[in-house]
GROMACS .gro file of N, CA, C and O in nm:
model
  536
    1TYR      N    1   6.569  10.609   7.756
    1TYR     CA    2   6.652  10.629   7.640
    1TYR      C    3   6.647  10.511   7.544
    1TYR      O    4   6.681  10.525   7.429
    2THR      N    5   6.607  10.396   7.590
    2THR     CA    6   6.604  10.279   7.505
    2THR      C    7   6.518  10.303   7.382
    2THR      O    8   6.561  10.276   7.271
    3HIS      N    9   6.399  10.356   7.403
    3HIS     CA   10   6.310  10.379   7.289
    3HIS      C   11   6.367  10.484   7.194
    3HIS      O   12   6.348  10.476   7.074
    4TYR      N   13   6.436  10.582   7.250
    4TYR     CA   14   6.499  10.685   7.167
    4TYR      C   15   6.599  10.621   7.071
    4TYR      O   16   6.601  10.652   6.953
    5PHE      N   17   6.683  10.531   7.121
    5PHE     CA   18   6.782  10.467   7.036
    5PHE      C   19   6.718  10.382   6.927
    5PHE      O   20   6.767  10.378   6.815
    6TYR      N   21   6.610  10.316   6.959
    6TYR     CA   22   6.549  10.225   6.862
    6TYR      C   23   6.454  10.293   6.766
    6TYR      O   24   6.446  10.255   6.650
    7HIS      N   25   6.381  10.393   6.811
    7HIS     CA   26   6.281  10.455   6.726
    7HIS      C   27   6.331  10.579   6.652
    7HIS      O   28   6.292  10.601   6.538
    8VAL      N   29   6.417  10.657   6.715
    8VAL     CA   30   6.465  10.779   6.651
    8VAL      C   31   6.593  10.751   6.572
    8VAL      O   32   6.604  10.787   6.455
    9LEU      N   33   6.690  10.687   6.637
    9LEU     CA   34   6.818  10.661   6.571
    9LEU      C   35   6.819  10.531   6.492
    9LEU      O   36   6.915  10.502   6.422
   10LYS      N   37   6.714  10.453   6.506
   10LYS     CA   38   6.702  10.325   6.435
   10LYS      C   39   6.821  10.233   6.466
   10LYS      O   40   6.879  10.172   6.378
   11ALA      N   41   6.855  10.225   6.594
   11ALA     CA   42   6.961  10.135   6.639
   11ALA      C   43   6.906   9.993   6.646
   11ALA      O   44   6.786   9.973   6.669
   12ASP      N   45   6.995   9.897   6.630
   12ASP     CA   46   6.950   9.758   6.630
   12ASP      C   47   7.064   9.664   6.668
   12ASP      O   48   7.176   9.678   6.619
   13TYR      N   49   7.035   9.573   6.760
   13TYR     CA   50   7.125   9.461   6.787
   13TYR      C   51   7.082   9.348   6.694
   13TYR      O   52   6.965   9.311   6.692
   14THR      N   53   7.174   9.295   6.619
   14THR     CA   54   7.137   9.198   6.516
   14THR      C   55   7.160   9.054   6.556
   14THR      O   56   7.130   8.965   6.479
   15PHE      N   57   7.215   9.028   6.675
   15PHE     CA   58   7.238   8.889   6.713
   15PHE      C   59   7.115   8.831   6.783
   15PHE      O   60   7.039   8.904   6.847
   16PRO      N   61   7.094   8.700   6.769
   16PRO     CA   62   6.978   8.638   6.833
   16PRO      C   63   6.998   8.633   6.985
   16PRO      O   64   7.106   8.597   7.033
   17ALA      N   65   6.895   8.673   7.058
   17ALA     CA   66   6.902   8.673   7.204
   17ALA      C   67   6.763   8.689   7.262
   17ALA      O   68   6.672   8.736   7.194
   18HIS      N   69   6.748   8.653   7.389
   18HIS     CA   70   6.625   8.683   7.461
   18HIS      C   71   6.629   8.833   7.490
   18HIS      O   72   6.731   8.886   7.530
   19ARG      N   73   6.517   8.901   7.469
   19ARG     CA   74   6.516   9.046   7.475
   19ARG      C   75   6.412   9.100   7.572
   19ARG      O   76   6.307   9.039   7.593
   20LEU      N   77   6.443   9.217   7.624
   20LEU     CA   78   6.351   9.296   7.704
   20LEU      C   79   6.356   9.437   7.646
   20LEU      O   80   6.464   9.496   7.638
   21ASN      N   81   6.244   9.492   7.602
   21ASN     CA   82   6.240   9.620   7.530
   21ASN      C   83   6.331   9.619   7.409
   21ASN      O   84   6.396   9.719   7.377
   22ASP      N   85   6.339   9.506   7.345
   22ASP     CA   86   6.420   9.485   7.225
   22ASP      C   87   6.571   9.496   7.250
   22ASP      O   88   6.650   9.513   7.158
   23VAL      N   89   6.613   9.488   7.376
   23VAL     CA   90   6.755   9.487   7.412
   23VAL      C   91   6.787   9.347   7.463
   23VAL      O   92   6.716   9.294   7.548
   24PRO      N   93   6.893   9.285   7.410
   24PRO     CA   94   6.933   9.154   7.462
   24PRO      C   95   6.956   9.160   7.614
   24PRO      O   96   7.025   9.251   7.663
   25ILE      N   97   6.896   9.069   7.686
   25ILE     CA   98   6.899   9.073   7.833
   25ILE      C   99   7.042   9.072   7.886
   25ILE      O  100   7.072   9.141   7.983
   26CYS      N  101   7.131   9.000   7.823
   26CYS     CA  102   7.270   8.994   7.872
   26CYS      C  103   7.336   9.131   7.873
   26CYS      O  104   7.426   9.158   7.953
   27LEU      N  105   7.290   9.222   7.788
   27LEU     CA  106   7.352   9.355   7.781
   27LEU      C  107   7.311   9.445   7.896
   27LEU      O  108   7.381   9.542   7.927
   28TYR      N  109   7.201   9.414   7.963
   28TYR     CA  110   7.163   9.493   8.080
   28TYR      C  111   7.271   9.481   8.188
   28TYR      O  112   7.300   9.577   8.258
   29PHE      N  113   7.329   9.363   8.202
   29PHE     CA  114   7.433   9.344   8.303
   29PHE      C  115   7.560   9.418   8.265
   29PHE      O  116   7.629   9.474   8.350
   30MET      N  117   7.593   9.422   8.138
   30MET     CA  118   7.712   9.495   8.093
   30MET      C  119   7.697   9.645   8.113
   30MET      O  120   7.794   9.716   8.138
   31THR      N  121   7.573   9.693   8.103
   31THR     CA  122   7.547   9.836   8.117
   31THR      C  123   7.596   9.887   8.252
   31THR      O  124   7.654   9.995   8.261
   32HIS      N  125   7.575   9.810   8.356
   32HIS     CA  126   7.618   9.854   8.490
   32HIS      C  127   7.769   9.874   8.494
   32HIS      O  128   7.817   9.973   8.550
   33ALA      N  129   7.844   9.785   8.434
   33ALA     CA  130   7.990   9.796   8.437
   33ALA      C  131   8.038   9.921   8.366
   33ALA      O  132   8.118   9.997   8.421
   34TYR      N  133   7.991   9.945   8.245
   34TYR     CA  134   8.046  10.062   8.177
   34TYR      C  135   7.990  10.194   8.230
   34TYR      O  136   8.059  10.294   8.229
   35PHE      N  137   7.868  10.195   8.282
   35PHE     CA  138   7.818  10.318   8.342
   35PHE      C  139   7.893  10.350   8.471
   35PHE      O  140   7.921  10.467   8.500
   36MET      N  141   7.926  10.250   8.548
   36MET     CA  142   8.007  10.274   8.668
   36MET      C  143   8.144  10.327   8.628
   36MET      O  144   8.197  10.418   8.692
   37PHE      N  145   8.202  10.274   8.522
   37PHE     CA  146   8.332  10.322   8.474
   37PHE      C  147   8.324  10.469   8.436
   37PHE      O  148   8.408  10.550   8.476
   38TYR      N  149   8.222  10.508   8.359
   38TYR     CA  150   8.205  10.648   8.319
   38TYR      C  151   8.196  10.739   8.441
   38TYR      O  152   8.256  10.845   8.446
   39HIS      N  153   8.114  10.696   8.537
   39HIS     CA  154   8.088  10.782   8.652
   39HIS      C  155   8.205  10.787   8.749
   39HIS      O  156   8.228  10.890   8.813
   40ILE      N  157   8.281  10.683   8.759
   40ILE     CA  158   8.401  10.687   8.842
   40ILE      C  159   8.503  10.783   8.781
   40ILE      O  160   8.565  10.864   8.852
   41LEU      N  161   8.519  10.778   8.649
   41LEU     CA  162   8.610  10.872   8.583
   41LEU      C  163   8.562  11.017   8.601
   41LEU      O  164   8.644  11.107   8.625
   42SER      N  165   8.433  11.039   8.591
   42SER     CA  166   8.382  11.176   8.609
   42SER      C  167   8.403  11.221   8.754
   42SER      O  168   8.439  11.336   8.779
   43ASN      N  169   8.381  11.131   8.851
   43ASN     CA  170   8.406  11.166   8.991
   43ASN      C  171   8.552  11.204   9.013
   43ASN      O  172   8.581  11.303   9.082
   44MET      N  173   8.643  11.127   8.958
   44MET     CA  174   8.786  11.156   8.974
   44MET      C  175   8.818  11.294   8.917
   44MET      O  176   8.891  11.373   8.980
   45THR      N  177   8.763  11.324   8.801
   45THR     CA  178   8.790  11.452   8.735
   45THR      C  179   8.730  11.568   8.814
   45THR      O  180   8.796  11.669   8.839
   46LEU      N  181   8.604  11.554   8.855
   46LEU     CA  182   8.538  11.662   8.929
   46LEU      C  183   8.601  11.682   9.067
   46LEU      O  184   8.613  11.796   9.115
   47ARG      N  185   8.643  11.576   9.132
   47ARG     CA  186   8.713  11.590   9.260
   47ARG      C  187   8.845  11.662   9.242
   47ARG      O  188   8.885  11.741   9.327
   48ARG      N  189   8.914  11.633   9.133
   48ARG     CA  190   9.041  11.702   9.107
   48ARG      C  191   9.018  11.852   9.093
   48ARG      O  192   9.093  11.933   9.146
   49VAL      N  193   8.912  11.889   9.022
   49VAL     CA  194   8.880  12.031   9.006
   49VAL      C  195   8.847  12.093   9.141
   49VAL      O  196   8.896  12.202   9.175
   50ARG      N  197   8.767  12.023   9.221
   50ARG     CA  198   8.725  12.078   9.350
   50ARG      C  199   8.839  12.088   9.451
   50ARG      O  200   8.833  12.172   9.541
   51THR      N  201   8.938  12.004   9.439
   51THR     CA  202   9.050  12.010   9.534
   51THR      C  203   9.166  12.094   9.482
   51THR      O  204   9.254  12.129   9.559
   52THR      N  205   9.166  12.128   9.355
   52THR     CA  206   9.276  12.206   9.297
   52THR      C  207   9.246  12.355   9.295
   52THR      O  208   9.336  12.436   9.317
   53PHE      N  209   9.121  12.393   9.269
   53PHE     CA  210   9.085  12.533   9.251
   53PHE      C  211   9.005  12.585   9.369
   53PHE      O  212   8.930  12.512   9.433
   54VAL      N  213   9.019  12.713   9.393
   54VAL     CA  214   8.944  12.781   9.499
   54VAL      C  215   8.796  12.784   9.462
   54VAL      O  216   8.760  12.805   9.346
   55ALA      N  217   8.711  12.763   9.563
   55ALA     CA  218   8.566  12.763   9.539
   55ALA      C  219   8.518  12.905   9.513
   55ALA      O  220   8.499  12.984   9.605
   56ASP      N  221   8.502  12.939   9.386
   56ASP     CA  222   8.450  13.069   9.347
   56ASP      C  223   8.370  13.055   9.218
   56ASP      O  224   8.350  12.943   9.170
   57ALA      N  225   8.328  13.165   9.162
   57ALA     CA  226   8.247  13.162   9.039
   57ALA      C  227   8.325  13.103   8.922
   57ALA      O  228   8.267  13.034   8.838
   58GLY      N  229   8.455  13.128   8.917
   58GLY     CA  230   8.538  13.073   8.810
   58GLY      C  231   8.542  12.921   8.812
   58GLY      O  232   8.533  12.857   8.707
   59ARG      N  233   8.556  12.865   8.934
   59ARG     CA  234   8.557  12.720   8.944
   59ARG      C  235   8.422  12.662   8.906
   59ARG      O  236   8.413  12.559   8.838
   60LEU      N  237   8.315  12.727   8.949
   60LEU     CA  238   8.181  12.680   8.915
   60LEU      C  239   8.160  12.681   8.764
   60LEU      O  240   8.109  12.584   8.707
   61LEU      N  241   8.203  12.787   8.700
   61LEU     CA  242   8.191  12.796   8.554
   61LEU      C  243   8.275  12.687   8.486
   61LEU      O  244   8.228  12.620   8.393
   62PHE      N  245   8.398  12.669   8.533
   62PHE     CA  246   8.485  12.566   8.477
   62PHE      C  247   8.427  12.426   8.498
   62PHE      O  248   8.425  12.344   8.406
   63GLU      N  249   8.377  12.400   8.618
   63GLU     CA  250   8.318  12.270   8.649
   63GLU      C  251   8.195  12.244   8.562
   63GLU      O  252   8.176  12.133   8.512
   64THR      N  253   8.112  12.346   8.542
   64THR     CA  254   7.994  12.332   8.458
   64THR      C  255   8.034  12.302   8.314
   64THR      O  256   7.977  12.211   8.251
   65ALA      N  257   8.130  12.377   8.263
   65ALA     CA  258   8.178  12.352   8.126
   65ALA      C  259   8.239  12.213   8.114
   65ALA      O  260   8.217  12.143   8.013
   66LEU      N  261   8.311  12.171   8.216
   66LEU     CA  262   8.372  12.038   8.215
   66LEU      C  263   8.266  11.928   8.212
   66LEU      O  264   8.278  11.831   8.136
   67VAL      N  265   8.160  11.942   8.289
   67VAL     CA  266   8.052  11.844   8.289
   67VAL      C  267   7.987  11.838   8.151
   67VAL      O  268   7.958  11.729   8.100
   68ILE      N  269   7.967  11.952   8.089
   68ILE     CA  270   7.906  11.956   7.954
   68ILE      C  271   7.996  11.884   7.854
   68ILE      O  272   7.950  11.800   7.776
   69VAL      N  273   8.124  11.916   7.856
   69VAL     CA  274   8.219  11.853   7.763
   69VAL      C  275   8.230  11.703   7.789
   69VAL      O  276   8.228  11.622   7.696
   70MET      N  277   8.242  11.664   7.917
   70MET     CA  278   8.252  11.520   7.949
   70MET      C  279   8.125  11.447   7.909
   70MET      O  280   8.132  11.332   7.863
   71SER      N  281   8.010  11.511   7.923
   71SER     CA  282   7.883  11.446   7.889
   71SER      C  283   7.875  11.415   7.740
   71SER      O  284   7.843  11.303   7.699
   72TYR      N  285   7.904  11.516   7.659
   72TYR     CA  286   7.897  11.495   7.514
   72TYR      C  287   8.006  11.396   7.469
   72TYR      O  288   7.980  11.307   7.388
   73THR      N  289   8.125  11.411   7.523
   73THR     CA  290   8.236  11.322   7.485
   73THR      C  291   8.205  11.178   7.521
   73THR      O  292   8.230  11.087   7.441
   74THR      N  293   8.153  11.155   7.640
   74THR     CA  294   8.118  11.019   7.682
   74THR      C  295   8.014  10.960   7.588
   74THR      O  296   8.027  10.846   7.542
   75ALA      N  297   7.909  11.036   7.560
   75ALA     CA  298   7.803  10.987   7.470
   75ALA      C  299   7.857  10.961   7.330
   75ALA      O  300   7.827  10.858   7.269
   76PHE      N  301   7.938  11.054   7.280
   76PHE     CA  302   7.994  11.037   7.146
   76PHE      C  303   8.086  10.915   7.139
   76PHE      O  304   8.077  10.834   7.046
   77MET      N  305   8.173  10.899   7.238
   77MET     CA  306   8.267  10.787   7.237
   77MET      C  307   8.194  10.653   7.249
   77MET      O  308   8.235  10.554   7.188
   78GLU      N  309   8.086  10.651   7.326
   78GLU     CA  310   8.010  10.526   7.333
   78GLU      C  311   7.948  10.494   7.198
   78GLU      O  312   7.951  10.379   7.153
   79SER      N  313   7.893  10.593   7.132
   79SER     CA  314   7.835  10.571   6.998
   79SER      C  315   7.942  10.526   6.899
   79SER      O  316   7.919  10.436   6.819
   80LEU      N  317   8.058  10.589   6.906
   80LEU     CA  318   8.166  10.555   6.814
   80LEU      C  319   8.217  10.413   6.838
   80LEU      O  320   8.233  10.336   6.744
   81THR      N  321   8.240  10.379   6.963
   81THR     CA  322   8.297  10.247   6.992
   81THR      C  323   8.196  10.133   6.972
   81THR      O  324   8.236  10.025   6.931
   82ILE      N  325   8.069  10.159   6.999
   82ILE     CA  326   7.972  10.051   6.982
   82ILE      C  327   7.953  10.016   6.834
   82ILE      O  328   7.917   9.904   6.800
   83CYS      N  329   7.984  10.110   6.746
   83CYS     CA  330   7.975  10.081   6.603
   83CYS      C  331   8.080   9.980   6.560
   83CYS      O  332   8.070   9.922   6.452
   84GLY      N  333   8.182   9.959   6.642
   84GLY     CA  334   8.282   9.858   6.613
   84GLY      C  335   8.233   9.718   6.647
   84GLY      O  336   8.295   9.618   6.607
   85PHE      N  337   8.123   9.708   6.720
   85PHE     CA  338   8.064   9.579   6.755
   85PHE      C  339   7.987   9.529   6.633
   85PHE      O  340   7.896   9.597   6.586
   86PRO      N  341   8.022   9.413   6.579
   86PRO     CA  342   7.963   9.372   6.450
   86PRO      C  343   7.813   9.343   6.454
   86PRO      O  344   7.750   9.336   6.350
   87TYR      N  345   7.756   9.330   6.574
   87TYR     CA  346   7.614   9.297   6.583
   87TYR      C  347   7.528   9.415   6.627
   87TYR      O  348   7.421   9.398   6.682
   88TYR      N  349   7.579   9.535   6.604
   88TYR     CA  350   7.505   9.657   6.639
   88TYR      C  351   7.513   9.752   6.521
   88TYR      O  352   7.618   9.766   6.459
   89LYS      N  353   7.401   9.816   6.490
   89LYS     CA  354   7.404   9.909   6.377
   89LYS      C  355   7.308  10.024   6.400
   89LYS      O  356   7.210  10.012   6.474
   90PHE      N  357   7.341  10.137   6.341
   90PHE     CA  358   7.255  10.254   6.333
   90PHE      C  359   7.214  10.269   6.187
   90PHE      O  360   7.296  10.247   6.098
   91GLU      N  361   7.091  10.309   6.164
   91GLU     CA  362   7.049  10.333   6.026
   91GLU      C  363   7.124  10.453   5.967
   91GLU      O  364   7.166  10.451   5.853
   92ASP      N  365   7.143  10.558   6.048
   92ASP     CA  366   7.214  10.677   6.005
   92ASP      C  367   7.325  10.706   6.107
   92ASP      O  368   7.300  10.768   6.210
   93VAL      N  369   7.446  10.661   6.078
   93VAL     CA  370   7.558  10.672   6.172
   93VAL      C  371   7.591  10.819   6.201
   93VAL      O  372   7.618  10.855   6.316
   94HIS      N  373   7.588  10.903   6.099
   94HIS     CA  374   7.619  11.045   6.120
   94HIS      C  375   7.522  11.108   6.219
   94HIS      O  376   7.561  11.183   6.308
   95MET      N  377   7.394  11.079   6.206
   95MET     CA  378   7.294  11.133   6.298
   95MET      C  379   7.317  11.079   6.439
   95MET      O  380   7.304  11.152   6.537
   96ALA      N  381   7.354  10.952   6.450
   96ALA     CA  382   7.380  10.893   6.581
   96ALA      C  383   7.500  10.961   6.648
   96ALA      O  384   7.497  10.988   6.768
   97TYR      N  385   7.605  10.988   6.570
   97TYR     CA  386   7.724  11.051   6.626
   97TYR      C  387   7.699  11.194   6.670
   97TYR      O  388   7.751  11.237   6.772
   98THR      N  389   7.623  11.270   6.595
   98THR     CA  390   7.607  11.412   6.623
   98THR      C  391   7.485  11.439   6.711
   98THR      O  392   7.499  11.468   6.829
   99ILE      N  393   7.367  11.428   6.653
   99ILE     CA  394   7.243  11.457   6.726
   99ILE      C  395   7.220  11.355   6.837
   99ILE      O  396   7.184  11.390   6.949
  100GLY      N  397   7.241  11.228   6.806
  100GLY     CA  398   7.221  11.123   6.906
  100GLY      C  399   7.310  11.142   7.027
  100GLY      O  400   7.265  11.127   7.141
  101SER      N  401   7.436  11.176   7.005
  101SER     CA  402   7.528  11.198   7.116
  101SER      C  403   7.487  11.318   7.199
  101SER      O  404   7.501  11.316   7.322
  102ALA      N  405   7.437  11.422   7.135
  102ALA     CA  406   7.392  11.540   7.210
  102ALA      C  407   7.275  11.506   7.301
  102ALA      O  408   7.274  11.544   7.419
  103PHE      N  409   7.178  11.432   7.250
  103PHE     CA  410   7.063  11.396   7.333
  103PHE      C  411   7.100  11.293   7.439
  103PHE      O  412   7.052  11.301   7.552
  104TYR      N  413   7.184  11.198   7.406
  104TYR     CA  414   7.229  11.099   7.503
  104TYR      C  415   7.312  11.167   7.611
  104TYR      O  416   7.303  11.132   7.729
  105GLY      N  417   7.390  11.267   7.574
  105GLY     CA  418   7.471  11.340   7.670
  105GLY      C  419   7.390  11.411   7.776
  105GLY      O  420   7.440  11.438   7.886
  106ILE      N  421   7.264  11.442   7.748
  106ILE     CA  422   7.177  11.507   7.847
  106ILE      C  423   7.167  11.420   7.973
  106ILE      O  424   7.163  11.472   8.084
  107TYR      N  425   7.164  11.290   7.955
  107TYR     CA  426   7.161  11.200   8.072
  107TYR      C  427   7.281  11.225   8.162
  107TYR      O  428   7.267  11.236   8.284
  108PHE      N  429   7.399  11.237   8.103
  108PHE     CA  430   7.521  11.255   8.181
  108PHE      C  431   7.529  11.394   8.243
  108PHE      O  432   7.593  11.411   8.347
  109LEU      N  433   7.466  11.494   8.183
  109LEU     CA  434   7.462  11.627   8.243
  109LEU      C  435   7.402  11.622   8.383
  109LEU      O  436   7.442  11.697   8.471
  110VAL      N  437   7.307  11.534   8.401
  110VAL     CA  438   7.242  11.519   8.531
  110VAL      C  439   7.314  11.414   8.617
  110VAL      O  440   7.339  11.436   8.735
  111SER      N  441   7.350  11.303   8.556
  111SER     CA  442   7.401  11.191   8.636
  111SER      C  443   7.543  11.212   8.688
  111SER      O  444   7.575  11.166   8.798
  112PHE      N  445   7.629  11.281   8.614
  112PHE     CA  446   7.766  11.301   8.665
  112PHE      C  447   7.767  11.379   8.797
  112PHE      O  448   7.825  11.332   8.894
  113PRO      N  449   7.701  11.495   8.805
  113PRO     CA  450   7.699  11.566   8.934
  113PRO      C  451   7.623  11.490   9.044
  113PRO      O  452   7.662  11.493   9.161
  114MET      N  453   7.515  11.421   9.006
  114MET     CA  454   7.438  11.346   9.106
  114MET      C  455   7.519  11.229   9.163
  114MET      O  456   7.514  11.202   9.282
  115PHE      N  457   7.591  11.159   9.079
  115PHE     CA  458   7.672  11.047   9.124
  115PHE      C  459   7.781  11.096   9.219
  115PHE      O  460   7.816  11.029   9.315
  116LEU      N  461   7.835  11.213   9.192
  116LEU     CA  462   7.939  11.271   9.277
  116LEU      C  463   7.886  11.299   9.418
  116LEU      O  464   7.959  11.286   9.516
  117ARG      N  465   7.760  11.333   9.429
  117ARG     CA  466   7.699  11.364   9.560
  117ARG      C  467   7.699  11.247   9.656
  117ARG      O  468   7.706  11.265   9.776
  118VAL      N  469   7.684  11.126   9.605
  118VAL     CA  470   7.668  11.009   9.691
  118VAL      C  471   7.795  10.988   9.773
  118VAL      O  472   7.903  10.964   9.719
  119ASP      N  473   7.781  11.002   9.902
  119ASP     CA  474   7.890  10.983   9.999
  119ASP      C  475   8.009  11.075   9.977
  119ASP      O  476   8.120  11.046  10.019
  120GLU      N  477   7.988  11.188   9.912
  120GLU     CA  478   8.096  11.285   9.893
  120GLU      C  479   8.132  11.352  10.025
  120GLU      O  480   8.247  11.380  10.052
  121ASP      N  481   8.031  11.378  10.106
  121ASP     CA  482   8.052  11.440  10.237
  121ASP      C  483   8.067  11.330  10.341
  121ASP      O  484   7.973  11.255  10.367
  122ALA      N  485   8.184  11.322  10.404
  122ALA     CA  486   8.211  11.215  10.501
  122ALA      C  487   8.119  11.224  10.623
  122ALA      O  488   8.095  11.124  10.690
  123ASN      N  489   8.064  11.342  10.650
  123ASN     CA  490   7.976  11.359  10.766
  123ASN      C  491   7.831  11.321  10.735
  123ASN      O  492   7.749  11.315  10.825
  124HIS      N  493   7.800  11.299  10.610
  124HIS     CA  494   7.663  11.263  10.571
  124HIS      C  495   7.667  11.140  10.482
  124HIS      O  496   7.690  11.150  10.362
  125LYS      N  497   7.646  11.025  10.542
  125LYS     CA  498   7.644  10.900  10.466
  125LYS      C  499   7.504  10.877  10.411
  125LYS      O  500   7.404  10.892  10.482
  126PHE      N  501   7.497  10.841  10.285
  126PHE     CA  502   7.369  10.811  10.222
  126PHE      C  503   7.322  10.672  10.264
  126PHE      O  504   7.402  10.579  10.269
  127THR      N  505   7.193  10.659  10.290
  127THR     CA  506   7.136  10.526  10.313
  127THR      C  507   7.116  10.461  10.177
  127THR      O  508   7.122  10.526  10.072
  128LEU      N  509   7.090  10.332  10.178
  128LEU     CA  510   7.062  10.261  10.053
  128LEU      C  511   6.941  10.322   9.985
  128LEU      O  512   6.939  10.341   9.863
  129PHE      N  513   6.839  10.359  10.063
  129PHE     CA  514   6.720  10.421  10.006
  129PHE      C  515   6.752  10.555   9.940
  129PHE      O  516   6.710  10.582   9.827
  130GLN      N  517   6.829  10.641  10.008
  130GLN     CA  518   6.866  10.770   9.951
  130GLN      C  519   6.947  10.751   9.822
  130GLN      O  520   6.927  10.823   9.726
  131THR      N  521   7.036  10.654   9.823
  131THR     CA  522   7.117  10.628   9.705
  131THR      C  523   7.029  10.588   9.588
  131THR      O  524   7.048  10.634   9.475
  132ALA      N  525   6.932  10.502   9.613
  132ALA     CA  526   6.843  10.454   9.507
  132ALA      C  527   6.752  10.566   9.455
  132ALA      O  528   6.729  10.577   9.336
  133VAL      N  529   6.703  10.649   9.544
  133VAL     CA  530   6.608  10.753   9.507
  133VAL      C  531   6.679  10.872   9.441
  133VAL      O  532   6.635  10.923   9.340
  134GLU      N  533   6.789  10.914   9.499
  134GLU     CA  534   6.857  11.033   9.446
  134GLU      C  535   6.951  10.995   9.336
  134GLU      O  536   6.991  11.072   9.256
   0.00000   0.00000   0.00000
């Protein structure tokens, strides 16, 4: 996704820093913190759905719709809040908020349910290798 942000949305960090793929290296460490935050919130929400509603087609439909809404909302809110950072800019903010959020949200469509799988079943503990691969 890094290249997508820089080449399609024309995103740019404007502060001087050592960079890897044109991203300031210090921001790679911050990424882990906020991605864990997003995924913990999604886990809490999806677990609430799974423990509140009966497992049927209605719950599956609701859970699917919820993942779609959470994915787009998460991507949109990240785009919106990062624009408040004075050293970050998009060439076209409207495109970043709408189209950019939709494409960025695709990542969360996959990652929210996958993150929930890790150690969800108490009888099946994931190894470090399984966690890294899956």
